[in-house]
Coordinates of C-alpha atoms in Angstrom, one line a residue:
M42 CA 99.2 68.3 137.2
D43 CA 98.4 71.2 134.9
I44 CA 97.3 70.7 131.5
T45 CA 95.5 72.9 129.3
I46 CA 93.8 72.2 125.9
H47 CA 96.1 74.4 123.4
A48 CA 94.7 73.9 120.1
S49 CA 92.2 71.7 118.1
F50 CA 92.4 70.7 114.7
L51 CA 89.5 71.4 112.2
P52 CA 89.5 70.6 108.3
H53 CA 89.0 73.1 105.9
D54 CA 88.6 72.6 101.9
D55 CA 88.8 76.2 101.1
A56 CA 91.3 78.2 103.1
D57 CA 89.9 81.7 101.8
A58 CA 86.2 80.8 103.0
A59 CA 87.6 79.3 106.3
L60 CA 89.1 82.8 106.9
G61 CA 86.0 84.3 106.0
F62 CA 84.2 82.4 108.7
Y63 CA 86.8 82.5 111.6
R64 CA 88.4 85.9 111.1
D65 CA 85.7 87.8 109.5
L66 CA 82.6 86.5 111.0
L67 CA 83.7 85.1 114.5
G68 CA 86.5 87.9 114.9
F69 CA 89.2 85.5 115.4
E70 CA 92.6 86.4 114.8
V71 CA 94.9 84.8 112.5
R72 CA 97.9 83.5 114.3
K73 CA 100.0 81.2 111.7
D74 CA 99.0 81.0 108.1
V75 CA 101.5 78.2 106.7
G76 CA 101.5 76.8 103.0
F77 CA 103.4 73.4 102.0
G78 CA 102.9 71.6 98.9
G79 CA 100.0 73.8 97.6
M80 CA 98.0 73.1 101.0
R81 CA 97.6 75.8 103.7
W82 CA 97.3 75.2 107.7
I83 CA 95.9 78.4 109.2
T84 CA 95.8 78.9 113.0
V85 CA 93.1 81.4 114.5
G86 CA 91.9 82.1 117.8
P87 CA 90.0 84.6 120.2
A88 CA 91.8 87.8 120.5
G89 CA 93.2 88.1 124.2
Q90 CA 93.3 84.5 124.7
P91 CA 97.1 83.5 123.2
G92 CA 96.6 80.0 124.6
T93 CA 93.5 78.6 122.9
S94 CA 93.8 77.8 119.2
I95 CA 92.2 76.3 116.2
V96 CA 94.3 74.7 113.5
L97 CA 92.5 74.6 110.1
T98 CA 94.0 72.1 108.2
P99 CA 93.6 70.6 104.8
P100 CA 91.9 67.3 105.1
A101 CA 93.3 64.0 105.0
A102 CA 96.7 65.8 104.5
D103 CA 98.4 63.0 106.5
P104 CA 100.7 60.8 103.9
G105 CA 99.2 57.4 105.9
V106 CA 96.0 58.4 104.8
T107 CA 94.4 55.9 102.1
D108 CA 92.5 57.0 99.0
D109 CA 89.9 55.3 100.6
E110 CA 90.0 57.1 103.7
R111 CA 90.7 60.4 102.1
R112 CA 87.3 60.1 99.9
T113 CA 85.3 59.0 103.3
I114 CA 86.3 62.1 104.8
T115 CA 85.6 63.9 102.1
E116 CA 81.9 62.6 101.9
M117 CA 81.7 63.2 105.8
M118 CA 82.9 66.5 105.6
A119 CA 80.2 67.1 102.6
K120 CA 77.7 65.8 105.0
G121 CA 78.8 67.8 108.1
T122 CA 79.5 64.8 110.1
Y123 CA 83.1 64.7 110.2
A124 CA 84.3 67.1 112.9
G125 CA 82.9 69.9 115.2
I126 CA 83.8 72.3 117.9
L127 CA 82.2 74.2 120.9
L128 CA 82.6 77.8 121.4
A129 CA 81.3 80.1 124.1
T130 CA 80.3 83.8 124.4
A131 CA 78.3 85.8 126.9
D132 CA 76.8 87.4 123.8
L133 CA 74.8 84.5 122.1
E134 CA 71.9 86.7 120.3
G135 CA 74.9 89.0 118.9
T136 CA 77.2 86.4 117.8
F137 CA 74.1 84.4 116.0
A138 CA 72.9 87.5 114.4
R139 CA 76.5 88.4 112.8
L140 CA 76.5 84.6 111.7
A141 CA 73.1 84.6 110.2
A142 CA 73.9 87.9 108.4
G143 CA 77.2 86.5 107.1
D144 CA 75.3 83.7 105.4
A145 CA 76.6 81.2 107.6
E146 CA 74.8 77.8 107.2
I147 CA 72.3 77.9 110.3
V148 CA 71.5 74.4 111.9
Q149 CA 70.1 75.6 115.1
E150 CA 68.6 79.1 116.4
P151 CA 69.4 80.3 119.9
T152 CA 67.5 77.5 121.8
E153 CA 67.4 76.7 125.6
Q154 CA 68.2 73.3 125.9
P155 CA 66.7 71.2 128.9
Y156 CA 70.0 70.2 130.2
G157 CA 70.5 73.5 131.4
I158 CA 72.3 75.5 128.7
R159 CA 71.4 77.9 126.0
D160 CA 73.1 77.6 122.6
C161 CA 72.7 78.1 118.8
A162 CA 74.5 75.8 115.9
V163 CA 76.1 76.8 112.5
R164 CA 78.3 75.1 109.8
D165 CA 81.4 76.5 108.8
P166 CA 82.3 76.5 105.1
A167 CA 83.8 73.0 105.3
G168 CA 81.0 71.5 106.8
N169 CA 82.3 71.4 110.7
M170 CA 79.7 71.9 113.2
V171 CA 80.2 74.6 115.3
R172 CA 78.0 75.0 118.4
I173 CA 78.0 78.2 120.6
Q174 CA 77.0 78.1 124.0
E175 CA 76.0 81.2 126.0
L176 CA 78.2 81.8 129.1
R177 CA 75.8 82.6 132.1

């Protein structure tokens, strides 16, 4: 069996702010930017890795989500507890410096963890936790 992770989904509440974070700060390329009914789905991913993407999606766009569920999702996004992703880079210090200079919300500066990795954490404009691990 040969299965890869092709795409993950993260909610956004401001498409332009999400682009500013993922495209402009992290350097991801935009692969698709699709609008429908006043909403936008934006697919981004690291340059040179066309098989790996993040789909930035309007929160609770599924018509099966109730108003209560939509309200809960919005509240969790505001607290930064709804979604997250783990990225990796060989240049953790440089990536962190670029995010800090770009006014990303810093959650944790680069730290050597007791479980054997070095990482940092920021929140994207929608509140999603973005942990970045150093490749060794």
